mmCIF file of C-alpha atoms and ligand atoms in Angstrom:
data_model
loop_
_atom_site.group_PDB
_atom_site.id
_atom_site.type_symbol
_atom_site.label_atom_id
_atom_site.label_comp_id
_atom_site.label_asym_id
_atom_site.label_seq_id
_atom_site.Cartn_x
_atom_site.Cartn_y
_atom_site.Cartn_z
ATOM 1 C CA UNK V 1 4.532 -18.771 -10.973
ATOM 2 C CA UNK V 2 6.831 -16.853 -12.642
ATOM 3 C CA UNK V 3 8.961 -14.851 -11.022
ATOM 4 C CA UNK V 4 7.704 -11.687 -9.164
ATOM 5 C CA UNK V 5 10.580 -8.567 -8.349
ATOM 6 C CA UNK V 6 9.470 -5.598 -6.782
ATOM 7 C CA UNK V 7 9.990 -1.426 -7.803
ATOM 8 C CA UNK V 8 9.409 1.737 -7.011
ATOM 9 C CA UNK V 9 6.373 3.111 -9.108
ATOM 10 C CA UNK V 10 6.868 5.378 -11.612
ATOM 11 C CA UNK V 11 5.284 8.216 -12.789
ATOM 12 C CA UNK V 12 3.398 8.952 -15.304
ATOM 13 C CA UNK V 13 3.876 5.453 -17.267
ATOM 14 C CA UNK V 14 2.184 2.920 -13.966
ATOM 15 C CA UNK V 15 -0.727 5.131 -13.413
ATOM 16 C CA UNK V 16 -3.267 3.752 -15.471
ATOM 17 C CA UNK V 17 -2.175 0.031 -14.666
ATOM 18 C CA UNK V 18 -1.929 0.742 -10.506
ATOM 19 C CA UNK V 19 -5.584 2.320 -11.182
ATOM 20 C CA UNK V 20 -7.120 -0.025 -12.786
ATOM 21 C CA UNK V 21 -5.661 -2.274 -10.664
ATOM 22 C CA UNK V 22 -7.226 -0.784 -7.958
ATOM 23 C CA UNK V 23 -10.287 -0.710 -9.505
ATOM 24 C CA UNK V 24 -10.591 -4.637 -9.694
ATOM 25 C CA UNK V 25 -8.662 -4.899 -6.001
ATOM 26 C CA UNK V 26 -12.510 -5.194 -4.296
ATOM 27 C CA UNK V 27 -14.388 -3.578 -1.414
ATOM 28 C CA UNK V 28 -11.343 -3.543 0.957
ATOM 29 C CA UNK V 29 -9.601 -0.811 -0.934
ATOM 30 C CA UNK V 30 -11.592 2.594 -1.184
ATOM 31 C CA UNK V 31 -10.634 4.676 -4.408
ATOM 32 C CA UNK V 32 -10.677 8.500 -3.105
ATOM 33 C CA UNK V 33 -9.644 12.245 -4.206
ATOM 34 C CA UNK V 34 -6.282 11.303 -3.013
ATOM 35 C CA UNK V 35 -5.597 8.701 -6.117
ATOM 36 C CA UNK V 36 -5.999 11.227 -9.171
ATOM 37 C CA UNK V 37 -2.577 11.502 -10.902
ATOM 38 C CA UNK V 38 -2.272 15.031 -9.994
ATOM 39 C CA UNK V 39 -2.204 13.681 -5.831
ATOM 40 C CA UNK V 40 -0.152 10.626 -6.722
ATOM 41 C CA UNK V 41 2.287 13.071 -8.600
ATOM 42 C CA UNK V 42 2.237 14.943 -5.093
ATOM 43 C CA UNK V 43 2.627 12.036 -3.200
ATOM 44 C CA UNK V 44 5.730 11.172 -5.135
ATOM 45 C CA UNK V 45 7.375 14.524 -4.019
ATOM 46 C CA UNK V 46 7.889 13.346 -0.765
ATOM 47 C CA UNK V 47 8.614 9.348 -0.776
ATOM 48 C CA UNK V 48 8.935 8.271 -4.147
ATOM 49 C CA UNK V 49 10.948 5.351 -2.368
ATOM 50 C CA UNK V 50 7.904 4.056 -0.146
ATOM 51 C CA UNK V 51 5.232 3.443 -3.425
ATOM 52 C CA UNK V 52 5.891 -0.108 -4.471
ATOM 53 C CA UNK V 53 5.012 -2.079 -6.963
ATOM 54 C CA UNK V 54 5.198 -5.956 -7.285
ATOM 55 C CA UNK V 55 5.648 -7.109 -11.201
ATOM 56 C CA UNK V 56 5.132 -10.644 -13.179
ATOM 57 C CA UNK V 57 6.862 -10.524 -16.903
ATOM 58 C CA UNK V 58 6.222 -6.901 -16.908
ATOM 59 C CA UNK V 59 3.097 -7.032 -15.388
ATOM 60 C CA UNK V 60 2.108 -4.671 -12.281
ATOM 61 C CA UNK V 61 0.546 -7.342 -9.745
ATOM 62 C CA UNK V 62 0.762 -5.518 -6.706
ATOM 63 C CA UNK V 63 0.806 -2.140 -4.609
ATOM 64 C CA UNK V 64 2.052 -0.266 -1.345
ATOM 65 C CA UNK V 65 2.361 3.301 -0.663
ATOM 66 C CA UNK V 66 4.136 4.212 2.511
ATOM 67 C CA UNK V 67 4.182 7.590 4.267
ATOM 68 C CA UNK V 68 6.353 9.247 7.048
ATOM 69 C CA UNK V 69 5.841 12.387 8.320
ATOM 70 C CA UNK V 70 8.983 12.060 10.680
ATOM 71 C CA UNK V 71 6.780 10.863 13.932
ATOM 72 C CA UNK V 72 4.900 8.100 12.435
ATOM 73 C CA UNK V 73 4.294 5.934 9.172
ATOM 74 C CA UNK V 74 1.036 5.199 7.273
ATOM 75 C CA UNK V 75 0.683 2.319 4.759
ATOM 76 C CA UNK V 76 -2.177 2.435 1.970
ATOM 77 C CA UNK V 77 -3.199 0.500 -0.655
ATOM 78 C CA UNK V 78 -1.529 -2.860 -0.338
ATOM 79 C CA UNK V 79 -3.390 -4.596 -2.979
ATOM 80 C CA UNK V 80 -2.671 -7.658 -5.211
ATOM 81 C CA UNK V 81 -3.880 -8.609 -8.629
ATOM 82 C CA UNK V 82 -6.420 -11.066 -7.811
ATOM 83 C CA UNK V 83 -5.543 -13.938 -9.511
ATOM 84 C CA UNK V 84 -2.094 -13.751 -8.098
ATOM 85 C CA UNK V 85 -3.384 -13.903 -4.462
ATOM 86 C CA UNK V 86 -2.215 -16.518 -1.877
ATOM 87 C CA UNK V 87 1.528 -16.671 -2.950
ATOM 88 C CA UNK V 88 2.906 -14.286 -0.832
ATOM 89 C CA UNK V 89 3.279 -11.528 -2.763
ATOM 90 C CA UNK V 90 1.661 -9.123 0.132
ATOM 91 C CA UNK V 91 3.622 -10.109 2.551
ATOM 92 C CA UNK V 92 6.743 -9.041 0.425
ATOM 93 C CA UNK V 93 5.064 -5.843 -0.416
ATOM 94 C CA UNK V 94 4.355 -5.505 3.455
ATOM 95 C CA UNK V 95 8.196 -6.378 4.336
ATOM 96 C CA UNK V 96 9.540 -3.862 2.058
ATOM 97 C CA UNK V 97 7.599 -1.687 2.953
ATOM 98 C CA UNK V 98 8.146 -2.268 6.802
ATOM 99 C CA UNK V 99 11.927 -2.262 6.301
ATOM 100 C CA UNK V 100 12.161 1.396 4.208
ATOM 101 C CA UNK V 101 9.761 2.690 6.777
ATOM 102 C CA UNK V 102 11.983 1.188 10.223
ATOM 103 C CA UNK V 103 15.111 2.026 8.001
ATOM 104 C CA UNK V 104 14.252 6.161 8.070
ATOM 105 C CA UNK V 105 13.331 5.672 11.577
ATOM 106 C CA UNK V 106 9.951 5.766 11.743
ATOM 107 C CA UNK V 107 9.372 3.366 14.997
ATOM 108 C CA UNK V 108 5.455 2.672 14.939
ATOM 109 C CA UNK V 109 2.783 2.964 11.844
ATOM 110 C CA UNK V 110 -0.887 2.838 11.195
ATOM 111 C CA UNK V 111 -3.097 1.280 8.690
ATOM 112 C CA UNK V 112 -6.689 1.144 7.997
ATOM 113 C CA UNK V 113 -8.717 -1.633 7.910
ATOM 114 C CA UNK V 114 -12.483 -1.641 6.453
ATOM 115 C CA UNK V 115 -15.294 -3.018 9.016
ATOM 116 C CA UNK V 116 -15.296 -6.789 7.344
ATOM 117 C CA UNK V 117 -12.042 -6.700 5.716
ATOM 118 C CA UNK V 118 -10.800 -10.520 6.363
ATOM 119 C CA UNK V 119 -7.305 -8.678 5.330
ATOM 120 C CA UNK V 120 -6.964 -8.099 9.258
ATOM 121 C CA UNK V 121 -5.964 -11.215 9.921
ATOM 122 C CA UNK V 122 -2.843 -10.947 7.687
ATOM 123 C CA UNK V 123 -2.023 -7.654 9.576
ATOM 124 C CA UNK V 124 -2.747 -9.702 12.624
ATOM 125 C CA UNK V 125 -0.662 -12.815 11.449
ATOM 126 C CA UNK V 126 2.560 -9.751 10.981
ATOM 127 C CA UNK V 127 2.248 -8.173 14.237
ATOM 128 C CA UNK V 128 0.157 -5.675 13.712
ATOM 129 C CA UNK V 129 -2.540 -4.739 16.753
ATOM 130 C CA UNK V 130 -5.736 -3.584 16.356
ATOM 131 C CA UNK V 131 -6.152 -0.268 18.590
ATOM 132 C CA UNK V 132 -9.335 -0.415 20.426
ATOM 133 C CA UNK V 133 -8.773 2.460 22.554
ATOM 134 C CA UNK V 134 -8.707 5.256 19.991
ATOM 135 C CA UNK V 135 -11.465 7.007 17.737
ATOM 136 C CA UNK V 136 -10.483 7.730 14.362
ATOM 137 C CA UNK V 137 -10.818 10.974 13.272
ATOM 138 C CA UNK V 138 -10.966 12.607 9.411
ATOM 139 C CA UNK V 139 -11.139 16.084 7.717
ATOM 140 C CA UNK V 140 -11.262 17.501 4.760
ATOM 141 C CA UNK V 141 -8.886 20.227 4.362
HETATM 142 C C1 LIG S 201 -4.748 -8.287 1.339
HETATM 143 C C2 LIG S 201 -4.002 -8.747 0.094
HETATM 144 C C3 LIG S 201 -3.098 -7.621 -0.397
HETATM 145 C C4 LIG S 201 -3.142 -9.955 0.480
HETATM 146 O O1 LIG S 201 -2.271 -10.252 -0.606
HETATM 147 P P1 LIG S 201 -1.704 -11.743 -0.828
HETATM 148 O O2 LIG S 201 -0.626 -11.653 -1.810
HETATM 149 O O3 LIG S 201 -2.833 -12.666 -1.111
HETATM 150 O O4 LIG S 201 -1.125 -12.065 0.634
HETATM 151 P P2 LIG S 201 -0.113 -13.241 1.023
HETATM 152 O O5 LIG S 201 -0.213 -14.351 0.019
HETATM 153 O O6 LIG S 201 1.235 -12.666 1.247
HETATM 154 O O7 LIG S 201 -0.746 -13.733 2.403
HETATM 155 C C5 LIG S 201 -0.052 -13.624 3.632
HETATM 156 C C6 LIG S 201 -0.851 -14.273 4.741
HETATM 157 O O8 LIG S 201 -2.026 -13.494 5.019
HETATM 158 C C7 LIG S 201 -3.191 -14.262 4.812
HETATM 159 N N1 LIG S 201 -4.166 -13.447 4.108
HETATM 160 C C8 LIG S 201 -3.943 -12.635 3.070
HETATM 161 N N2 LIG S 201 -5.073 -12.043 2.685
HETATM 162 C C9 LIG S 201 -6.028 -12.505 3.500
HETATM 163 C C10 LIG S 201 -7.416 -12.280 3.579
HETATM 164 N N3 LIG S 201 -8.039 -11.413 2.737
HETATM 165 N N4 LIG S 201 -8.097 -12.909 4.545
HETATM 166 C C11 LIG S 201 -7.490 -13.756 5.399
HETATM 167 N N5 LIG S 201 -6.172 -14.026 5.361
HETATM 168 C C12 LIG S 201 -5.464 -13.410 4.417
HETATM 169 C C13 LIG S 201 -2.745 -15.417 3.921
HETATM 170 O O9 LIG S 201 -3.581 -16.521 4.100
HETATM 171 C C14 LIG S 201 -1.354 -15.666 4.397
HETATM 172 O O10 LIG S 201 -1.360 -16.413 5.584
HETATM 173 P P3 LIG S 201 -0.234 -17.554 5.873
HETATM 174 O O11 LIG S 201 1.070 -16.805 5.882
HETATM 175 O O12 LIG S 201 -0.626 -18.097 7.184
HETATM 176 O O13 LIG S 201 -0.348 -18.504 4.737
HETATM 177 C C15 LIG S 201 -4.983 -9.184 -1.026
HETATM 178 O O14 LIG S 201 -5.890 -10.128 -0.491
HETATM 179 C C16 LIG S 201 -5.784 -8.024 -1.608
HETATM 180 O O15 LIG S 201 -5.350 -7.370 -2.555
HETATM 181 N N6 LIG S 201 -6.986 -7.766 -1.068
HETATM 182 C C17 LIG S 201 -7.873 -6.711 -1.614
HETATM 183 C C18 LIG S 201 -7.383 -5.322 -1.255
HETATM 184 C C19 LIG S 201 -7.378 -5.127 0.255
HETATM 185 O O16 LIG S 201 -8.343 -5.398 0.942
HETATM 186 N N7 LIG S 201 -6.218 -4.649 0.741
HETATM 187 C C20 LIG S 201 -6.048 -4.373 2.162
HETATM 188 C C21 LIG S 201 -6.489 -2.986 2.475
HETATM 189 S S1 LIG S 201 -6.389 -2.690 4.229
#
């Protein structure tokens, strides 16, 4: 495999490739109001530094977006190209993306999981706990 570097995404000129990419990325990853480039632009306002992108010859091949409201971090959308699966480009994204998020100070973050996502067990495999004792809750604002 060629070699694989990872950036911070930039906008306007990755949207169309980190869509489509998440397009192809499967049932684990849910596409939602929150991915148009108008919210992507907004996300960008706040942590331009925690969207990452994994590239091959100028390729986009993967995707993080990290948040931190100051209390505690989110991660969304880790997704890899799947043909470039299995080589540990995730857990590079994942890293990163751990490290910016621990290096602002943010000491615990949450991810979702879909019911029958076998992506778990990576989470699993880095430490990361499923929390039975909690409901999640969501609103529309
Ligand atoms: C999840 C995903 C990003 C993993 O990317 P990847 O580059 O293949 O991951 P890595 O090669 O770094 O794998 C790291 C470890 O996790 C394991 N792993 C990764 N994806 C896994 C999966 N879907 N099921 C089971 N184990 C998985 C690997 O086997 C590997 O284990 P090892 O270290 O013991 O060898 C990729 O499968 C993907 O894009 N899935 C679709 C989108 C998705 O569901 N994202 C998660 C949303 S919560």
């Amino acid at each position: 495999m060629n070699e694989i570097t990872l950036r911070e995404f930039r906008f306007p000129e990755d949207y169309q490739a980190v869509f489509t990419l998440w397009q192809n990325a499967g049932d684990g990853l849910g596409i939602g109001p929150s991915d148009t480039p108008e919210e992507i632009y907004k996300k960008l306002q706040y942590a331009p530094d925690l969207f990452l992108l994994a590239e091959c010859d100028s390729r986009i091949v993967g995707t993080v977006i990290g948040g931190y409201d100051g209390r505690r971090g989110m991660i969304y959308h880790l997704a890899v190209e799947p043909e470039f699966r299995g080589q540990g480009i995730g857990t590079r994204l994942m890293d990163e993306i751990e490290a910016r998020l621990k290096a602002k100070g943010c000491r615990k973050a949450y991810l979702l999981v879909k019911q029958g996502n076998s992506a778990a067990t990576m989470y699993e495999k880095r430490g990361w706990n499923e929390m039975t004792n909690v409901r999640l809750f969501g609103k529309n604002l």
